[in-house]
XYZ file of C-alpha atoms in Angstrom:
737
model
C 25.346 23.962 14.060
C 25.705 27.629 13.634
C 23.670 30.204 13.910
C 24.693 32.538 10.839
C 22.768 33.012 8.083
C 23.019 30.272 4.849
C 24.978 31.625 2.200
C 22.502 30.289 -0.382
C 19.044 30.482 -1.357
C 16.591 27.721 -1.898
C 14.341 28.505 -4.850
C 10.700 27.529 -5.337
C 9.966 27.529 -1.934
C 7.762 28.846 1.296
C 8.847 30.191 3.983
C 13.025 30.652 4.937
C 13.480 27.563 6.708
C 15.907 27.436 9.757
C 18.696 30.154 8.621
C 21.546 27.573 9.677
C 24.511 25.395 7.982
C 26.133 22.801 9.234
C 29.486 22.970 10.705
C 30.750 19.485 9.966
C 32.162 18.141 6.781
C 29.711 15.176 7.306
C 25.946 14.342 6.034
C 24.288 13.511 9.698
C 21.313 11.184 8.417
C 18.219 10.514 10.821
C 16.113 8.701 8.621
C 17.337 6.377 5.001
C 17.886 6.063 2.546
C 14.044 5.120 1.275
C 13.577 4.168 -2.321
C 10.616 4.435 -4.453
C 9.443 3.357 -7.344
C 7.007 6.507 -9.556
C 6.720 4.881 -13.390
C 8.107 3.939 -16.408
C 8.482 6.462 -19.895
C 8.282 5.460 -23.388
C 7.208 2.109 -21.878
C 5.769 1.296 -25.076
C 8.929 1.446 -27.061
C 11.960 -0.698 -27.439
C 13.942 1.513 -25.058
C 11.738 2.260 -21.602
C 13.186 4.477 -19.000
C 13.126 3.700 -15.219
C 11.868 6.186 -12.838
C 12.101 6.227 -8.818
C 13.718 8.838 -6.473
C 15.815 8.179 -3.523
C 14.523 10.021 0.146
C 17.401 11.048 3.041
C 16.435 12.508 6.414
C 18.875 14.729 7.549
C 19.768 17.356 10.493
C 19.058 20.677 9.325
C 21.830 22.992 7.957
C 22.944 20.307 5.194
C 24.063 20.652 1.717
C 23.923 16.972 0.786
C 26.419 16.436 -2.709
C 24.258 14.729 -5.125
C 24.043 11.058 -5.564
C 25.767 8.968 -7.725
C 24.282 5.658 -9.675
C 25.758 3.248 -11.728
C 24.415 0.123 -13.236
C 26.518 -2.688 -10.878
C 26.034 -5.678 -13.220
C 23.354 -7.647 -15.660
C 22.286 -10.792 -15.672
C 23.440 -13.715 -18.240
C 22.125 -16.534 -20.016
C 22.802 -19.299 -17.763
C 21.469 -16.681 -14.650
C 23.285 -15.042 -12.148
C 24.670 -11.154 -12.013
C 27.730 -10.687 -13.476
C 29.300 -7.518 -11.104
C 30.612 -5.451 -13.606
C 30.893 -1.679 -13.297
C 29.289 -0.507 -16.451
C 30.961 3.396 -16.785
C 28.466 4.396 -19.440
C 25.501 4.207 -17.353
C 26.738 6.145 -15.113
C 25.102 9.374 -14.314
C 24.622 11.205 -11.045
C 21.265 13.329 -9.904
C 21.406 16.447 -7.493
C 19.640 16.840 -3.788
C 16.355 18.423 -3.844
C 15.067 20.281 -0.117
C 11.459 19.305 0.483
C 11.222 20.328 3.772
C 12.904 21.966 6.674
C 12.793 22.956 9.983
C 14.846 23.061 13.177
C 14.379 19.806 13.720
C 14.975 18.096 10.208
C 15.408 18.532 6.502
C 14.243 16.011 3.934
C 15.832 15.728 0.576
C 14.800 13.946 -2.185
C 17.269 12.402 -5.145
C 15.299 11.835 -8.432
C 16.295 8.902 -10.115
C 16.092 6.739 -13.720
C 17.991 4.040 -15.407
C 17.137 2.138 -18.760
C 15.581 -1.329 -18.572
C 18.371 -3.129 -20.655
C 18.039 -6.795 -22.650
C 18.990 -8.437 -19.317
C 17.922 -8.026 -15.396
C 20.181 -5.272 -14.143
C 21.168 -4.469 -10.945
C 22.369 -0.578 -9.694
C 24.081 0.790 -6.854
C 23.628 4.168 -5.702
C 25.513 6.413 -3.406
C 25.645 9.429 -1.410
C 28.777 10.943 -0.075
C 29.970 11.383 3.782
C 26.714 9.707 4.705
C 26.564 9.124 8.737
C 24.255 8.374 11.390
C 23.005 11.423 13.341
C 24.973 9.117 15.957
C 28.246 9.124 13.473
C 28.451 5.879 12.240
C 29.399 5.810 8.621
C 27.214 4.601 6.650
C 29.374 4.452 2.818
C 31.700 2.083 4.352
C 32.863 -1.360 3.101
C 29.437 -2.526 5.479
C 27.337 0.236 5.300
C 24.202 -0.049 7.246
C 21.946 -0.519 4.696
C 22.066 -1.744 1.247
C 21.703 0.991 -1.496
C 21.470 -1.196 -4.664
C 18.501 -2.361 -6.083
C 17.281 -4.813 -9.283
C 15.735 -3.566 -12.557
C 13.749 -6.421 -14.641
C 14.971 -6.941 -18.352
C 12.786 -4.493 -20.804
C 11.201 -8.064 -22.134
C 9.849 -8.686 -18.543
C 7.776 -7.653 -15.921
C 8.583 -6.754 -12.303
C 8.400 -9.682 -9.402
C 6.231 -7.787 -7.024
C 6.206 -8.427 -2.950
C 2.855 -7.037 -1.325
C 2.232 -6.409 2.251
C -0.041 -4.745 4.443
C -0.676 -3.920 8.206
C 3.209 -3.348 8.930
C 2.343 -2.674 12.862
C 1.535 -3.257 15.740
C -2.482 -2.126 17.271
C -2.073 -0.192 20.447
C -1.807 -2.778 23.884
C -0.164 -5.656 21.686
C 2.642 -7.282 22.965
C 5.500 -6.238 20.465
C 7.811 -8.607 21.730
C 5.499 -11.764 22.140
C 5.281 -11.628 18.835
C 8.829 -11.059 17.584
C 8.492 -7.683 16.295
C 8.696 -7.080 12.339
C 9.866 -10.677 12.097
C 8.561 -11.468 8.412
C 11.029 -8.772 7.177
C 13.823 -10.903 7.753
C 12.436 -13.507 5.397
C 11.496 -11.147 2.516
C 15.012 -10.465 2.522
C 15.758 -14.140 2.434
C 13.427 -14.175 -0.947
C 15.055 -11.309 -2.406
C 18.444 -12.080 -2.102
C 17.216 -15.843 -3.459
C 15.004 -13.908 -6.596
C 14.980 -10.134 -6.382
C 12.077 -8.055 -5.755
C 11.114 -4.904 -8.045
C 8.693 -3.299 -6.524
C 7.133 -3.451 -2.934
C 3.946 -2.593 -2.878
C 2.331 -1.217 0.526
C -1.652 -1.975 0.776
C -2.303 0.564 3.822
C -1.261 1.313 7.525
C 2.843 0.871 6.628
C 3.034 2.337 10.190
C 0.902 2.580 13.309
C 0.388 5.800 14.308
C -1.713 4.986 16.858
C -0.527 5.440 20.609
C -0.475 9.077 19.766
C -4.246 8.705 21.927
C -2.649 6.577 24.881
C 1.434 7.581 24.757
C 1.420 10.827 23.076
C -0.223 14.092 22.853
C -4.031 13.281 22.428
C -3.903 11.027 25.862
C -5.111 14.101 27.703
C -8.014 14.669 25.171
C -9.054 10.943 24.572
C -9.065 11.139 29.132
C -11.921 13.675 28.184
C -15.125 11.664 29.172
C -17.550 14.212 27.794
C -18.102 13.235 23.830
C -19.780 17.123 23.866
C -15.938 18.793 25.176
C -14.043 15.994 23.220
C -15.348 17.344 19.900
C -15.615 21.080 20.775
C -11.929 21.007 21.989
C -9.432 22.875 20.025
C -6.323 21.753 18.042
C -4.335 24.774 18.606
C -0.684 24.895 17.256
C 0.635 24.153 20.733
C -1.284 20.677 20.438
C -0.192 20.922 16.422
C 3.395 20.852 17.390
C 3.270 18.118 19.752
C 1.440 15.819 17.348
C 4.008 16.910 14.872
C 7.098 15.854 16.699
C 5.103 12.340 17.845
C 4.694 11.658 14.800
C 8.287 12.045 12.751
C 9.893 10.438 15.668
C 7.296 7.244 15.003
C 8.164 7.650 11.491
C 12.417 7.647 12.175
C 11.943 5.355 14.752
C 9.810 2.658 12.294
C 11.483 3.254 9.333
C 14.856 2.768 10.852
C 13.956 -1.150 12.121
C 16.355 -3.406 11.140
C 15.224 -5.668 8.460
C 12.145 -3.108 7.517
C 15.038 -0.483 7.156
C 16.890 -2.278 4.727
C 14.344 -3.580 2.815
C 13.206 0.289 1.950
C 16.651 0.809 0.865
C 17.316 -1.547 -1.576
C 13.487 -2.740 -2.720
C 11.761 -0.030 -4.483
C 8.347 1.185 -2.839
C 5.029 2.403 -4.244
C 2.223 3.131 -1.086
C -1.167 3.723 -0.773
C -2.715 4.543 2.995
C -4.819 3.584 4.974
C -6.482 4.380 8.815
C -3.324 3.657 10.786
C -1.449 5.707 8.758
C -3.242 8.851 10.556
C -5.050 6.973 13.439
C -7.168 4.336 14.077
C -10.445 4.110 12.060
C -9.670 7.671 10.805
C -13.260 8.297 7.967
C -15.240 5.510 9.677
C -16.711 7.091 13.040
C -19.337 9.718 12.619
C -19.739 12.517 10.036
C -19.877 14.846 13.454
C -17.219 13.631 15.847
C -15.121 12.970 12.017
C -15.231 17.254 11.569
C -14.036 17.867 15.051
C -10.672 20.054 15.609
C -8.356 17.231 16.525
C -9.821 14.866 14.527
C -9.000 17.466 11.598
C -5.553 18.332 12.882
C -4.179 15.076 13.093
C -5.518 14.237 9.386
C -3.629 17.033 8.268
C -0.614 16.359 10.566
C -0.166 12.671 9.266
C -0.345 13.076 5.823
C 2.035 15.518 6.307
C 4.673 13.122 6.630
C 2.734 10.706 4.418
C 3.926 12.631 1.554
C 7.259 12.848 3.015
C 8.158 9.464 3.881
C 6.280 7.766 1.487
C 5.622 9.525 -1.671
C 8.866 11.892 -1.583
C 7.463 14.642 -2.373
C 7.002 18.218 -0.494
C 3.438 18.429 1.679
C 1.387 21.249 2.196
C 3.142 24.033 3.592
C 0.559 24.486 6.239
C -2.085 22.761 8.251
C -5.117 23.064 9.891
C -5.204 24.858 13.566
C -7.937 26.493 15.812
C -5.606 29.814 16.745
C -4.147 30.220 13.090
C -3.742 33.832 12.493
C -6.495 35.605 10.376
C -3.327 37.654 8.177
C -2.886 34.533 5.966
C -1.471 34.177 2.106
C -3.595 32.125 -0.335
C -1.938 28.835 -1.041
C 0.094 27.939 -3.806
C 2.228 25.277 -3.023
C -0.381 22.348 -4.889
C -0.936 22.327 -8.045
C -4.866 21.586 -9.669
C -7.055 19.032 -9.937
C -5.988 17.606 -13.370
C -2.786 16.022 -13.905
C -1.439 19.166 -16.111
C -0.501 22.187 -13.642
C -1.836 24.393 -16.951
C -5.709 23.378 -15.995
C -6.807 26.808 -14.590
C -10.115 25.140 -13.414
C -9.262 23.803 -10.525
C -10.648 24.678 -7.597
C -8.350 26.026 -4.710
C -7.047 23.799 -2.394
C -7.495 22.884 1.577
C -6.828 26.217 4.224
C -5.379 29.088 3.310
C -1.162 29.468 4.448
C -0.855 30.323 8.287
C 2.146 32.056 8.842
C 3.185 30.818 12.087
C 4.085 27.635 10.958
C 6.139 28.510 8.382
C 8.405 30.605 10.797
C 11.888 28.952 9.910
C 10.876 26.420 8.185
C 10.821 25.905 4.113
C 8.685 23.597 2.456
C 9.186 23.311 -1.414
C 6.984 24.435 -3.689
C 5.186 21.485 -6.323
C 4.732 23.051 -8.961
C 4.350 19.764 -11.362
C 2.392 16.191 -10.079
C 4.609 13.268 -11.435
C 2.710 11.726 -14.211
C 2.491 8.447 -11.974
C -0.334 10.096 -9.883
C -4.254 10.005 -11.228
C -5.518 13.589 -8.271
C -8.926 14.133 -6.598
C -11.210 16.519 -8.093
C -12.095 18.044 -4.708
C -10.424 18.057 -1.387
C -11.578 15.178 1.471
C -14.142 15.719 3.814
C -12.082 15.582 7.090
C -8.000 15.487 5.259
C -8.434 19.174 3.711
C -6.561 17.597 0.974
C -6.642 15.970 -2.408
C -7.062 11.795 -3.042
C -3.349 10.489 -4.334
C -4.345 7.457 -6.545
C -1.470 5.567 -8.439
C -1.257 3.734 -11.866
C 2.127 3.095 -12.991
C 3.434 -0.038 -15.300
C 4.937 -2.941 -13.489
C 7.454 -4.116 -16.743
C 6.578 -5.254 -19.948
C 2.844 -6.345 -19.202
C 1.495 -5.973 -16.522
C -0.010 -2.255 -15.396
C -0.561 -1.246 -11.851
C -3.490 1.343 -9.362
C -3.940 1.876 -6.437
C -7.172 3.477 -4.914
C -6.695 5.794 -1.992
C -9.539 5.113 -0.360
C -8.882 6.928 2.557
C -8.681 10.335 1.878
C -11.870 11.079 0.875
C -13.767 8.322 3.184
C -16.734 8.980 5.284
C -18.631 6.126 7.156
C -21.369 6.028 4.149
C -18.568 6.459 1.408
C -15.100 5.490 0.414
C -14.784 7.313 -2.671
C -16.452 10.961 -4.758
C -18.435 9.240 -7.832
C -15.823 11.620 -10.011
C -12.899 10.072 -8.524
C -13.799 6.911 -9.967
C -14.485 8.127 -12.994
C -11.388 10.160 -13.619
C -9.761 6.775 -11.858
C -10.789 5.006 -14.939
C -11.417 6.849 -17.443
C -7.388 7.196 -17.444
C -6.032 3.676 -16.695
C -9.179 2.800 -19.743
C -6.512 4.956 -22.043
C -3.126 3.960 -21.038
C -4.291 0.250 -21.562
C -5.338 1.339 -24.517
C -2.053 2.309 -25.240
C -0.496 -0.297 -24.823
C -1.975 -1.614 -28.327
C -2.587 -4.985 -26.179
C 0.588 -5.340 -24.578
C -0.360 -5.185 -21.306
C -2.158 -8.782 -20.193
C -2.536 -7.997 -16.208
C -3.600 -5.000 -14.461
C -3.358 -5.144 -10.747
C -5.899 -3.543 -8.476
C -4.669 -2.382 -4.989
C -7.860 -1.156 -3.193
C -6.200 -1.995 0.391
C -9.614 -3.541 1.760
C -10.567 -6.853 0.482
C -13.486 -6.444 -1.790
C -14.141 -10.931 -1.990
C -14.823 -11.103 1.194
C -16.758 -12.977 3.672
C -20.142 -11.047 4.644
C -20.201 -9.600 8.414
C -23.936 -7.910 8.126
C -25.189 -10.453 11.005
C -22.761 -9.048 13.008
C -23.163 -5.472 11.736
C -27.272 -5.491 12.854
C -26.719 -7.045 16.894
C -23.829 -4.056 17.254
C -26.577 -1.414 16.070
C -29.241 -2.708 17.588
C -31.613 -1.539 20.484
C -30.105 -4.174 22.659
C -26.624 -2.339 22.835
C -28.299 0.967 23.695
C -28.759 0.290 27.287
C -25.288 -0.888 27.528
C -23.936 2.304 25.589
C -25.953 4.334 28.358
C -23.877 3.058 30.940
C -20.574 3.081 29.310
C -21.185 6.677 29.202
C -22.386 7.282 32.249
C -20.212 4.925 35.053
C -17.506 3.233 32.479
C -19.534 -0.199 32.142
C -17.789 -2.654 29.327
C -14.832 0.293 28.781
C -13.643 -2.268 26.377
C -16.581 -2.723 23.839
C -16.778 1.156 23.106
C -14.198 3.402 21.421
C -12.567 6.265 23.121
C -13.797 8.896 20.219
C -16.998 8.425 19.389
C -18.466 6.694 22.269
C -19.520 3.760 19.185
C -19.196 0.112 19.647
C -15.178 -0.510 18.872
C -15.759 -3.135 16.262
C -17.807 -0.894 14.082
C -15.555 1.514 12.620
C -13.771 -1.423 11.499
C -16.875 -3.247 9.873
C -17.884 -0.218 8.293
C -14.518 0.247 6.451
C -15.012 -3.102 5.005
C -16.833 -2.812 0.878
C -19.382 -5.561 2.279
C -20.037 -3.089 4.847
C -23.739 -2.617 4.699
C -23.930 0.870 3.923
C -20.855 0.748 1.257
C -23.331 -2.245 -0.616
C -23.668 0.064 -3.969
C -20.669 1.201 -4.200
C -18.879 -2.245 -4.418
C -20.789 -2.931 -7.025
C -20.851 -0.401 -8.951
C -17.273 -0.458 -8.648
C -16.866 -4.236 -9.421
C -18.719 -3.569 -12.600
C -16.412 -1.122 -13.806
C -13.855 -3.611 -12.685
C -15.361 -6.429 -15.333
C -16.222 -3.765 -17.634
C -12.512 -2.464 -17.702
C -11.262 -6.525 -18.117
C -13.604 -7.096 -20.977
C -13.230 -4.085 -22.735
C -9.396 -4.615 -22.973
C -9.198 -8.446 -22.457
C -6.852 -7.693 -19.734
C -7.089 -10.209 -16.497
C -7.848 -8.036 -13.536
C -6.853 -9.383 -10.125
C -6.794 -6.964 -6.979
C -4.759 -6.748 -3.993
C -6.222 -6.755 -0.517
C -4.848 -6.344 3.239
C -6.225 -4.603 6.477
C -7.914 -7.851 7.657
C -5.274 -9.120 9.369
C -5.375 -12.909 7.975
C -4.422 -14.015 4.282
C -7.224 -15.782 2.028
C -8.024 -16.083 -1.631
C -11.335 -14.340 -3.179
C -12.260 -14.420 -6.156
C -15.615 -13.507 -8.435
C -16.432 -15.176 -11.258
C -18.893 -16.025 -14.559
C -22.180 -18.693 -12.848
C -21.462 -22.161 -14.122
C -24.586 -22.207 -16.225
C -22.612 -19.585 -18.610
C -20.400 -21.886 -19.136
C -17.295 -19.759 -19.225
C -14.160 -21.079 -18.528
C -11.679 -18.407 -16.421
C -9.590 -17.975 -19.319
C -12.340 -16.774 -20.989
C -14.302 -15.138 -18.344
C -13.939 -11.224 -17.781
C -16.092 -11.703 -14.362
C -13.089 -13.951 -12.874
C -11.069 -11.449 -10.857
C -8.984 -12.690 -8.015
C -8.462 -10.970 -4.879
C -5.454 -12.125 -3.146
C -5.497 -11.066 0.686
C -2.299 -10.659 2.159
C -2.662 -9.129 5.672
C -0.782 -8.412 8.101
C 2.810 -8.878 8.088
C 3.734 -7.533 10.953
C 0.333 -7.332 13.153
C -0.764 -10.139 14.807
C -3.692 -11.648 13.502
C -7.121 -12.261 14.848
C -8.099 -15.118 17.744
C -8.579 -18.532 15.748
C -12.472 -18.716 16.520
C -12.333 -15.384 14.495
C -11.057 -16.747 11.844
C -13.001 -19.963 12.332
C -16.414 -18.585 11.828
C -14.924 -16.448 9.338
C -13.917 -19.433 7.198
C -17.744 -21.111 8.343
C -19.409 -17.677 7.162
C -17.787 -18.537 3.075
C -20.512 -18.607 1.675
C -21.525 -18.576 -2.521
C -22.445 -15.202 -2.775
C -24.096 -13.573 -5.892
C -23.017 -9.766 -7.663
C -25.184 -9.607 -9.634
C -27.408 -12.073 -11.806
C -24.292 -12.953 -14.238
C -21.277 -12.878 -11.295
C -21.045 -15.234 -8.016
C -17.782 -15.059 -5.207
C -16.315 -16.875 -2.511
C -12.953 -17.918 -1.025
C -10.584 -20.402 -2.932
C -10.321 -23.318 0.058
C -6.345 -22.345 -0.652
C -4.869 -24.179 2.502
C -4.106 -27.288 2.386
C -1.889 -27.750 6.104
C -0.819 -25.303 8.963
C 2.499 -23.908 8.580
C 4.898 -25.776 10.093
C 2.914 -28.354 10.692
C 5.284 -30.824 12.799
C 7.494 -28.552 13.544
C 9.157 -28.349 16.687
C 6.844 -25.942 18.996
C 4.446 -24.837 15.966
C 1.131 -24.278 16.852
C -2.012 -25.056 14.677
C -3.412 -21.107 13.239
C -6.793 -22.148 12.569
C -9.073 -25.283 13.099
C -8.372 -28.614 11.136
C -11.450 -27.841 9.036
C -10.613 -24.142 7.906
C -9.412 -24.132 4.548
C -10.018 -20.655 3.719
C -8.465 -18.152 5.864
C -5.010 -18.254 7.530
C -4.727 -16.247 11.008
C -1.064 -15.962 10.680
C 1.561 -13.385 9.655
C 2.291 -13.206 5.789
C 3.020 -11.166 2.734
C 2.105 -12.243 -1.023
C 4.689 -12.355 -3.756
C 3.425 -12.488 -7.735
C 5.441 -12.556 -10.836
C 5.139 -13.867 -14.047
C 4.352 -17.233 -14.978
C 6.754 -17.558 -17.721
C 10.438 -15.627 -18.858
C 10.127 -13.754 -21.871
C 14.220 -12.968 -22.187
C 15.549 -15.655 -24.309
C 14.234 -18.249 -22.676
C 16.058 -17.839 -19.667
C 15.662 -15.611 -16.113
C 17.956 -16.097 -13.777
C 19.305 -19.656 -14.619
C 15.389 -20.972 -14.847
C 14.466 -21.894 -18.197
C 11.073 -20.780 -19.832
C 8.315 -23.208 -18.343
C 10.430 -24.797 -16.050
C 7.513 -26.220 -14.368
C 6.150 -28.676 -17.542
C 2.777 -30.162 -16.145
C 0.994 -26.632 -16.818
C -1.594 -25.621 -19.390
C 0.494 -25.458 -22.566
C -1.960 -22.068 -23.901
C -4.917 -19.686 -22.937
C -7.730 -22.564 -22.118
C -8.695 -25.177 -20.069
C -12.176 -26.244 -22.000
C -11.550 -30.163 -20.249
C -11.474 -28.795 -16.845
C -14.233 -30.432 -15.593
C -15.927 -27.426 -13.123
C -16.398 -28.453 -9.573
C -20.063 -28.669 -7.866
C -18.772 -26.222 -4.942
C -17.220 -23.384 -6.422
C -15.060 -22.903 -2.951
C -12.787 -26.017 -5.109
C -10.658 -24.763 -7.617
C -11.937 -23.103 -10.844
C -9.413 -23.716 -13.171
C -6.386 -25.355 -13.855
C -4.155 -23.213 -12.096
C -6.216 -23.461 -8.907
C -5.533 -27.043 -8.788
C -3.107 -28.444 -6.068
C -3.297 -24.844 -4.566
C -1.412 -24.430 -1.365
C 2.230 -26.024 0.073
C 2.476 -28.827 -3.060
C 1.417 -26.521 -5.656
C 4.453 -25.378 -8.125
C 4.019 -21.247 -7.489
C 4.494 -22.555 -3.607
C 7.985 -21.122 -2.802
C 7.821 -17.891 -4.808
C 11.178 -18.942 -6.481
C 10.474 -20.550 -9.635
C 8.280 -19.734 -12.238
C 5.606 -22.350 -12.872
C 4.974 -21.717 -16.573
C 1.247 -22.534 -15.262
C -1.613 -21.287 -17.076
C -0.496 -19.670 -19.899
C 2.106 -17.715 -21.897
C 0.906 -14.850 -19.777
C -0.155 -16.086 -16.667
C 1.179 -14.978 -13.096
C 2.393 -16.893 -10.043
C 0.636 -16.265 -6.803
C 2.745 -17.065 -3.323
C 1.466 -16.365 0.181
C 4.338 -16.788 2.422
C 2.736 -17.711 6.189
C 4.705 -17.544 9.309
C 5.634 -20.903 11.296
C 6.040 -19.564 13.979
C 5.730 -16.537 16.136
C 8.437 -16.757 18.311
C 11.085 -17.272 15.548
C 12.582 -14.077 15.794
C 13.810 -14.611 12.201
C 10.520 -15.328 10.829
C 10.742 -18.323 8.969
C 7.272 -18.891 6.825
C 5.924 -21.580 4.379
C 4.068 -21.258 0.966
C 0.951 -21.536 -0.199
C 1.380 -20.992 -4.556
C -1.813 -21.050 -7.154
C -1.834 -19.536 -10.927
C -4.018 -17.295 -12.133
C -4.451 -17.279 -16.541
C -4.623 -14.439 -18.313
C -7.447 -13.166 -19.916
C -9.240 -13.787 -23.541
C -12.248 -12.046 -23.166
C -13.077 -12.385 -27.047
C -13.603 -15.813 -27.066
C -17.267 -16.235 -25.838
C -18.979 -13.106 -27.391
C -21.489 -15.325 -29.504
C -23.145 -16.037 -26.030
C -24.938 -12.576 -26.405
C -24.800 -9.588 -23.904
C -24.180 -12.560 -20.607
C -20.953 -13.424 -21.890
């Protein structure tokens, strides 16, 4: 670097940046490339367009050349990819500087490619890339693959879903072989490409900021009042900023996970560990303390950059901010349309101290994939960032930001739900029946065993004397958290939709989801993570209504896949949850329970593999895992990648299975797609289309780790299928249908 002033001016930004220029001819990469999927435009025409982005993090003073992208091959009628560069589809995209300070710079490339008649492979190249250590990344063996796959215009995306991608404080990471399951993800991707990678929250664990990072002295303060009043000044903010950045670059540069980031487009929402464990679920007076407000802002900054590829707010909260401030102008209004002038001002005014030697691009327009909350959250002083996009021809996807607005007593503002569901309903209606499935990401499971009995014990008077002894003498230190002195498990329990204080909000949310399914005849499937085990819950109409699943708008599965990296809970916890797998009643028409999904232990009988749960536990699987979701049938000339349409022919031919005999125990299969669920199901491997559950059905696979000592992360698959929905079939039954 040299200290000379840059010879160019970055437009549309706040701050002047570090005013340095790189003197090397190489593009020095600290982290990346990271690939994101944003949305599809012209989705209901014959010429849909895929939109995404590529992020790189460089040393400061860099001037990246444009990214080149081209179609490197398409799938033929016989399957497989024909690797032939198509010059007519080659184009370039300029680098857009999002943020720069004296340590680093973030650049984003907006890319768009056309969907084609067949699945296509796209290659991208950023010239002159070398690692910050000098290793070239654009040679014959690049450090990370820079290609991705787009499905045929007639197909929906093949989806990989994961959550809890990190380790809790105190975990022996080596004993769990690090992030080993990403090696399995890449093996599956090589055999059948994933078109999108959905992150359900906790893509990174930042909790060690309080044990090894700059919050360690603050955490050690014994007096809760002094801890609440402790200032979050510019010095602490700078040290936390450096910690979060370093943690992101280390984790996003880790082995197989880094490789996946460059070739499987991501769509992410965040959760507490992306900030710090339990953020949002501690007591209100403690959540409003300066340190929690400060780290909420710092974590949000890097969440925006690394996980969404958009510029952060130009400044975040500190207690010693100067008084000479200017109004914030780096965020559009509350509407998805920046021309809306009725929106209240966002967050905090700008702090000139934070803009010294710093550049932040102004965000003039929100991408149409975002549904922005109407007002800032109570602790993170930014608006919630909910997501809607279409995943190919027939699948719509949305993710609720359930962290930005969260308190101990609410998950999202009522007006956020209104805006969210109005937007989704309008998008699905605009498809004129083309969208058959709506996948909703909640982060935390919603069809899950109740733990209210445990809440009652932990909040009962018998705990009070122990809490007093803990405050005075440190007794039972492992039971109570280091923040507000509450029982350590309570923040996890308070996060659950099934927690007592969220019961009303949960019921209202499920009723809105069911109405959406009923009004638009679209099957809704919910994704949830967080709980560090795998399960498959479902809501459904009570048996006395006599509605088969294919016509039941209340049949709403909840795929629970967690964690891909963090260690699972102890066997006794998983077994206890399985024993608590009751049949619950959401309302007079709707029941819910977990499916007895896991017919055997993963890797049973293989050398060195130990049982993960009790022999009679078939409902919860305490072993690391991830999920695969794809359409059950092909819609491209009867073939996709060599698989004939309906390659497995023993499934349901059509939309109904009226002849299916409903079980007396609803923990057993409720339709033909759930029959033989587990390792014997045709969807278990996650590679072949089953043809089950009708022409618009989905196949679901949960890949479960066999042996945590296996650094290659080999897994066993458990499968089932989800039928599409024909919600008009039982209107004659009156209001209860």
